[in-house]
Short mmCIF file of C-alpha atoms and ligand atoms in Angstrom, two decimals:
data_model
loop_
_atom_site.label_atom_id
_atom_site.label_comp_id
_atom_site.label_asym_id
_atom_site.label_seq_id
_atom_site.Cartn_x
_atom_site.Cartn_y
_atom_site.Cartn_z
CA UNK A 1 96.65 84.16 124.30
CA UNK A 2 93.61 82.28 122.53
CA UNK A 3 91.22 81.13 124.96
CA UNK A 4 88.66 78.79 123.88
CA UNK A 5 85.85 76.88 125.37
CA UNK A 6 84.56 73.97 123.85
CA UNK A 7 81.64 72.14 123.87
CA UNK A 8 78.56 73.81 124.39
CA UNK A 9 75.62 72.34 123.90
CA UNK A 10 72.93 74.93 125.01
CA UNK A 11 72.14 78.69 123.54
CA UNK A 12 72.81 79.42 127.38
CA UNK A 13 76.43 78.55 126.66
CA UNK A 14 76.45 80.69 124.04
CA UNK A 15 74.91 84.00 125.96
CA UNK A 16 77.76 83.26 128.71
CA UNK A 17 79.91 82.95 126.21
CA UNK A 18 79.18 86.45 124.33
CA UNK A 19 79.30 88.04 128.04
CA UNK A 20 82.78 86.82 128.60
CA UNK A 21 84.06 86.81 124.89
CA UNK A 22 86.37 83.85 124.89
CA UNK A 23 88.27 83.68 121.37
CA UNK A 24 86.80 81.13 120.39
CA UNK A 25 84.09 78.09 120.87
CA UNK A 26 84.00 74.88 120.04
CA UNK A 27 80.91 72.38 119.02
CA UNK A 28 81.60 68.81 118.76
CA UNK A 29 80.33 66.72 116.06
CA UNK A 30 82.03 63.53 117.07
CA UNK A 31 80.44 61.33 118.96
CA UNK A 32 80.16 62.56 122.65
CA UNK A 33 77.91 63.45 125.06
CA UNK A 34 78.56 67.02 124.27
CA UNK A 35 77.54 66.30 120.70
CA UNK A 36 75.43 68.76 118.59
CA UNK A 37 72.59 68.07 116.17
CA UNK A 38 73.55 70.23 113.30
CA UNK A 39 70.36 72.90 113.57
CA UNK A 40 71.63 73.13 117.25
CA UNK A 41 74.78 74.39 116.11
CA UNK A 42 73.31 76.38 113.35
CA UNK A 43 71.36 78.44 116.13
CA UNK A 44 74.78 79.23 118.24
CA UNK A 45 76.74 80.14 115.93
CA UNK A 46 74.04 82.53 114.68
CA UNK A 47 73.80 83.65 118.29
CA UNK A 48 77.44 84.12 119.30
CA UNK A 49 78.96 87.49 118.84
CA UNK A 50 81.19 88.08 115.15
CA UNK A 51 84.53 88.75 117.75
CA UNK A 52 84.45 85.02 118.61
CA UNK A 53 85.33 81.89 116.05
CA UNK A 54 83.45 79.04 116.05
CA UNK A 55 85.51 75.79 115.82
CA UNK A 56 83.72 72.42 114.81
CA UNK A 57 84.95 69.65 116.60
CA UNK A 58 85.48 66.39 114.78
CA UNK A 59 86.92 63.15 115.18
CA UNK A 60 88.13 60.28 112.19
CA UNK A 61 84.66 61.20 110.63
CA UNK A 62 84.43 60.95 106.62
CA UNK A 63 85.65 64.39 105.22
CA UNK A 64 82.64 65.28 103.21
CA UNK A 65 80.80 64.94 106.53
CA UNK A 66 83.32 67.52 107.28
CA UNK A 67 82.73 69.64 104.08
CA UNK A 68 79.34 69.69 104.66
CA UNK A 69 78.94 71.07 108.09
CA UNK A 70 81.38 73.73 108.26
CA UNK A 71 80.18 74.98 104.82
CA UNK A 72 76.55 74.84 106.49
CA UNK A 73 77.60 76.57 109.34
CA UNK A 74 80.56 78.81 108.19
CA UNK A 75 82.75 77.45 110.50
CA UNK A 76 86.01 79.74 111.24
CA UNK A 77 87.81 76.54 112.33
CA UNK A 78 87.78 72.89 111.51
CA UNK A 79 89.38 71.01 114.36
CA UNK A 80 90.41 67.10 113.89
CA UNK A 81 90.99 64.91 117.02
CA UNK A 82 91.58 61.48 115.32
CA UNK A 83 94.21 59.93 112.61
CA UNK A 84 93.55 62.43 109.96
CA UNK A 85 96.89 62.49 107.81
CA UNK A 86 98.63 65.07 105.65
CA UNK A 87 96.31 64.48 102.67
CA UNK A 88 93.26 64.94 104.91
CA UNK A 89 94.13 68.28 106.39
CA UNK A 90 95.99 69.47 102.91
CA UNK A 91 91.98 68.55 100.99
CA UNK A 92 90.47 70.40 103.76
CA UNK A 93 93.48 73.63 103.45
CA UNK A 94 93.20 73.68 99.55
CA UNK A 95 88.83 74.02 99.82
CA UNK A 96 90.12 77.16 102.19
CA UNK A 97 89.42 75.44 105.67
CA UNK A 98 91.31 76.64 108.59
CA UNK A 99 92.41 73.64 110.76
CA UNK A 100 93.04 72.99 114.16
CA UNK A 101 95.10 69.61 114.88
CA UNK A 102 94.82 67.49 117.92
CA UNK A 103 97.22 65.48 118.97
CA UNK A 104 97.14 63.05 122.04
CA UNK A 105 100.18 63.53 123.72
CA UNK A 106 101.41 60.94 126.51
CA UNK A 107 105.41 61.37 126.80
CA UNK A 108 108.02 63.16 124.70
CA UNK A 109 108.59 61.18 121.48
CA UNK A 110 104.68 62.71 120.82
CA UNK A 111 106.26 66.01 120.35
CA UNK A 112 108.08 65.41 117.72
CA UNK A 113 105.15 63.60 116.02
CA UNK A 114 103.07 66.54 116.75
CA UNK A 115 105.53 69.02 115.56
CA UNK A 116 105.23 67.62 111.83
CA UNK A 117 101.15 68.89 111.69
CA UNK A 118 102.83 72.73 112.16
CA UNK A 119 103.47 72.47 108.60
CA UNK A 120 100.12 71.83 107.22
CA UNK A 121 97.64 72.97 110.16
CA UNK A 122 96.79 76.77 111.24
CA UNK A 123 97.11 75.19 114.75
CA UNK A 124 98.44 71.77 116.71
CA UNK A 125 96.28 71.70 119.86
CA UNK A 126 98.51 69.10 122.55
CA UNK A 127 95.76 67.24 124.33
CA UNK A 128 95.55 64.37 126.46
CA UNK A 129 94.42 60.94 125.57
CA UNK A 130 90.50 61.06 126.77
CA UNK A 131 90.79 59.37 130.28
CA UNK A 132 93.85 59.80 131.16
CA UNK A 133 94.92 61.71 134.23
CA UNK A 134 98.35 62.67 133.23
CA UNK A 135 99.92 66.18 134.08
CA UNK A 136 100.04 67.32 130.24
CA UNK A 137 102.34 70.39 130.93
CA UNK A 138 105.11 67.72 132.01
CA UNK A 139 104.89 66.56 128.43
CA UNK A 140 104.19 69.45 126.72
CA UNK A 141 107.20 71.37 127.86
CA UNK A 142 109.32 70.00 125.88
CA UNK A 143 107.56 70.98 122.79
CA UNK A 144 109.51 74.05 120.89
CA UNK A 145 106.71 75.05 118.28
CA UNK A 146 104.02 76.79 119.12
CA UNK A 147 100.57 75.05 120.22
CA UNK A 148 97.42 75.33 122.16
CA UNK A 149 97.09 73.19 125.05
CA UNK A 150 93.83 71.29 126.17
CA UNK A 151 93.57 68.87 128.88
CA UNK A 152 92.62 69.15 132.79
CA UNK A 153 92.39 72.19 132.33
CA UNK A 154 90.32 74.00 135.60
CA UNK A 155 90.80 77.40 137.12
CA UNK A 156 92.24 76.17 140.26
CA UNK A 157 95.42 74.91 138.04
CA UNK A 158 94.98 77.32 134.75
CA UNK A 159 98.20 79.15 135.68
CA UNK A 160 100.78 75.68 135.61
CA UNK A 161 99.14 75.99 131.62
CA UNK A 162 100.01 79.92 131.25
CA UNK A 163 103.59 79.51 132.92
CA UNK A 164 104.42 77.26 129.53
CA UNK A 165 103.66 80.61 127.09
CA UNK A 166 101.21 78.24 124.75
CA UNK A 167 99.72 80.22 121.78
CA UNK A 168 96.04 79.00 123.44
CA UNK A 169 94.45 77.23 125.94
CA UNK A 170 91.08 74.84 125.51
CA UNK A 171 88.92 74.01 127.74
CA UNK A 172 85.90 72.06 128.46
CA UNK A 173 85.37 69.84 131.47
CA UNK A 174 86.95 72.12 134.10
CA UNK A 175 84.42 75.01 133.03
CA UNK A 176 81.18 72.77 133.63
CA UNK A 177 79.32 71.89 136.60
CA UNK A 178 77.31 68.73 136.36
CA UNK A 179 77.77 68.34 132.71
CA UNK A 180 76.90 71.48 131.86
CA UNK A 181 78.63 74.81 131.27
CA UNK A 182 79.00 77.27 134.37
CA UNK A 183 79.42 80.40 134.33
CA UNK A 184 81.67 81.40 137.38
CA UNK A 185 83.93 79.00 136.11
CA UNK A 186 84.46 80.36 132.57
CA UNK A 187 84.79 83.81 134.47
CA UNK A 188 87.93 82.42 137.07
CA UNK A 189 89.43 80.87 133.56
CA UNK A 190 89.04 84.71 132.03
CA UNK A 191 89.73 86.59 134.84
CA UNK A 192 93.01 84.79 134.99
CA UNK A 193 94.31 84.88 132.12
CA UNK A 194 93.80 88.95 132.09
CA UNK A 195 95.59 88.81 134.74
CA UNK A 196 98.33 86.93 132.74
CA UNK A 197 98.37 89.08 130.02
CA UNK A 198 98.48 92.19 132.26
CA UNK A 199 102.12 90.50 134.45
CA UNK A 200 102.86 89.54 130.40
CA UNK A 201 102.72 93.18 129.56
CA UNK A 202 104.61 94.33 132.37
CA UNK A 203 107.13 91.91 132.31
CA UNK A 204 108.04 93.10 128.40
O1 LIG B 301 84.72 66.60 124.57
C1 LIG B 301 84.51 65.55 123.98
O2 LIG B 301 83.67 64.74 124.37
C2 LIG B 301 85.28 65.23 122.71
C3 LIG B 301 84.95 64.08 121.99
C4 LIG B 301 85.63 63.79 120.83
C5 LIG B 301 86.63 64.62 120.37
C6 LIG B 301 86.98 65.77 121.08
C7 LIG B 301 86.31 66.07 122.25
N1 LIG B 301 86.65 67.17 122.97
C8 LIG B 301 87.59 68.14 122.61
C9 LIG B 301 87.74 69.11 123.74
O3 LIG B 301 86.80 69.43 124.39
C10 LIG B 301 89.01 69.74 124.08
O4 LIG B 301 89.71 70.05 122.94
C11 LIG B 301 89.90 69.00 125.04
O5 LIG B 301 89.86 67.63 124.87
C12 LIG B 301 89.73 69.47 126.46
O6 LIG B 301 89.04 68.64 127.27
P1 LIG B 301 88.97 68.86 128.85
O7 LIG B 301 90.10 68.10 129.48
O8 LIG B 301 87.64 68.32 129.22
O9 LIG B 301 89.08 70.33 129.13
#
């Protein structure tokens, strides 16, 4: 099970981070209010420990922007939340990019549309259109490929997520307190998914 938090913004977020050793973290480079000046990012990446990848976040930006700051910063991960097609993700695969797809996923004919990106990407991440409030497991249930899963995510309701099997789980609102990363919240999200793997192990 990949667990990774995204959007940190501080060195802070980094330290928790290295205490709690998600998988992997996530800076976004779209615009956002968890947006990171490049040097930023430089720093926490330099900062986090080698076990965990560091994902760049991007959105429908122009892909030399793309080129440029994962090759600055060595990303491990390039992921793409906007209409980036085949062609886009195949330039970024054939310059040896890993890539991460988003897809916004609403009802069940998004499934299917998501399920094409399995060929190209390392990963399709399911996520919910920004703003809504849907219940993305209700969707995402129907999807028979595997996939992260981002959205609503908190670690009152982490478990509903863990009950699907998803190859990950990404998180960044329900681990922050006032806009900012929290640390006893990234610790619940940890602490229960050991806790997962643990009744995984047991139950074969
Ligand atoms: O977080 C943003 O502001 C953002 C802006 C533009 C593109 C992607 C963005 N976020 C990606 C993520 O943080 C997660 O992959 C995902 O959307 C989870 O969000 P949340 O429901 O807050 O856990």
């Amino acid at each position: 099970m990949i667990v990774k938090f995204c959007g940190l913004k501080r060195l802070d977020d980094v330290e928790m981070c290295n205490k709690l050793q998600p998988d992997m973290i996530g800076l976004i480079f779209a615009p956002s209010p968890r947006k990171v000046e490049k040097d930023l990012a430089k720093d926490i990446v330099l900062a986090k420990s080698p076990s965990i990848k560091s994902v760049g976040v991007f959105k429908d930006q122009n892909i030399s922007e793309v080129i440029e700051i994962a090759t600055y910063l060595q990303l491990d991960f390039v992921q793409l939340h906007g209409k980036e097609d085949y062609e886009y993700i195949k330039h970024l695969k054939d310059l040896g990019f890993r890539v991460i797809k988003a897809i916004e996923v609403e009802r069940q004919e998004d499934i299917k549309r998501a399920k094409r990106y399995t060929e190209i990407a390392d990963f399709v991440l399911l996520d919910r259109p920004k703003g809504s409030s849907i219940d993305i497991t209700e969707v995402a249930k129907f999807a028979d490929f595997a996939y992260i899963i981002a959205g609503g995510i908190t670690p009152e309701n982490v478990d509903k997520y863990l009950n699907l099997n998803p190859v990950g789980i990404d998180i960044s609102s329900g681990i922050e307190t006032d806009g900012f990363k929290d640390f006893a919240k990234m610790k619940k999200i940890i602490d229960k998914v050991n806790k997962y793997k643990v009744g995984e192990t047991k139950n074969g």
